[in-house]
XYZ file of C-alpha atoms in Angstrom:
78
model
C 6.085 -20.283 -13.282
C 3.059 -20.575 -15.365
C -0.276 -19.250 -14.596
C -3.794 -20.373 -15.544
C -4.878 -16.641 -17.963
C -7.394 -14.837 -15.786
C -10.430 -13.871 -17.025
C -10.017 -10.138 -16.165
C -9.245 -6.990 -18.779
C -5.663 -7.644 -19.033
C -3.226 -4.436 -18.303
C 0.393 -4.365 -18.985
C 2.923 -2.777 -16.528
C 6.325 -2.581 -17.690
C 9.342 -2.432 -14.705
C 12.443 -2.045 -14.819
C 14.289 -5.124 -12.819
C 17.964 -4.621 -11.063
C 19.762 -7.674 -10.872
C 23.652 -8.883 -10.699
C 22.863 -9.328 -14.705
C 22.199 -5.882 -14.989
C 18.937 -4.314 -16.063
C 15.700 -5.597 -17.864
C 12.499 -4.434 -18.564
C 9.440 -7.051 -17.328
C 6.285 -6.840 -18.589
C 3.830 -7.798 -16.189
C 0.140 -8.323 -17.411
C -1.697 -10.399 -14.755
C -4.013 -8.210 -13.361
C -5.565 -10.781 -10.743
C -2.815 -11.020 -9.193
C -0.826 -7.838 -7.059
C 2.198 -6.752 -9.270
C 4.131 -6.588 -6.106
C 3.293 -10.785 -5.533
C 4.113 -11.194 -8.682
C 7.882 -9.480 -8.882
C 8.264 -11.068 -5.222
C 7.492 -14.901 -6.919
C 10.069 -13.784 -9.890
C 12.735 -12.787 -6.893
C 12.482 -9.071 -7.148
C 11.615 -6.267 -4.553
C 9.078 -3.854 -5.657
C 10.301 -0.276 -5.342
C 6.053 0.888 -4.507
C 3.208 -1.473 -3.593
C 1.217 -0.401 -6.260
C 2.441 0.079 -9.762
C 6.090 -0.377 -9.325
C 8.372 1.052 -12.297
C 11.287 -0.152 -10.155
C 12.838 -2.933 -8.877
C 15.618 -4.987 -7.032
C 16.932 -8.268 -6.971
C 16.761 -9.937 -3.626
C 20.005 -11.295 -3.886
C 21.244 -8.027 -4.745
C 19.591 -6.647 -1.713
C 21.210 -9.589 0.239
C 24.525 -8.453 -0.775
C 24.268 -4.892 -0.276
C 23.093 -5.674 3.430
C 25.628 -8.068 3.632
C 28.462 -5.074 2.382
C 26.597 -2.870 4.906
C 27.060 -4.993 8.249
C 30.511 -5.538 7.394
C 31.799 -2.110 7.101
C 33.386 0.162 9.073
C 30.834 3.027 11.062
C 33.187 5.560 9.468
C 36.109 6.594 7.082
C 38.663 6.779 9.229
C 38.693 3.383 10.762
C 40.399 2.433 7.275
């Protein structure tokens, strides 16, 4: 998704993204823009509102929901 370059003092914010590809480091430098927007547009959940380090994959989130609905309330159902 490409972005007309604000005019704003740009600022870098590294996070580290959880996906079913395991992990990667994004560098996010649109300051114009909320970080958390901008990791929601890329797919990701952001871990704070402001100045996320973390976050997770919505599909990833999907699934774990998914694995949580579906299991039994306790250990001894199994």
């Amino acid at each position: 998704c490409e972005r007309p370059e604000c005019s704003c003092i740009s600022q870098r914010l590294k996070v580290l993204c959880v996906s079913f590809n395991g992990l990667q480091m994004v560098d996010l430098r649109h300051p114009c823009v909320p970080v958390a927007l901008q990791l929601l547009q890329m797919g990701y959940f952001p871990s704070a509102p402001l100045g996320p380090t973390l976050a997770v994959s919505l599909q990833l989130l999907s699934l774990v929901r998914q694995v949580f609905m579906c299991m039994p309330p306790n250990i001894s159902a199994w």
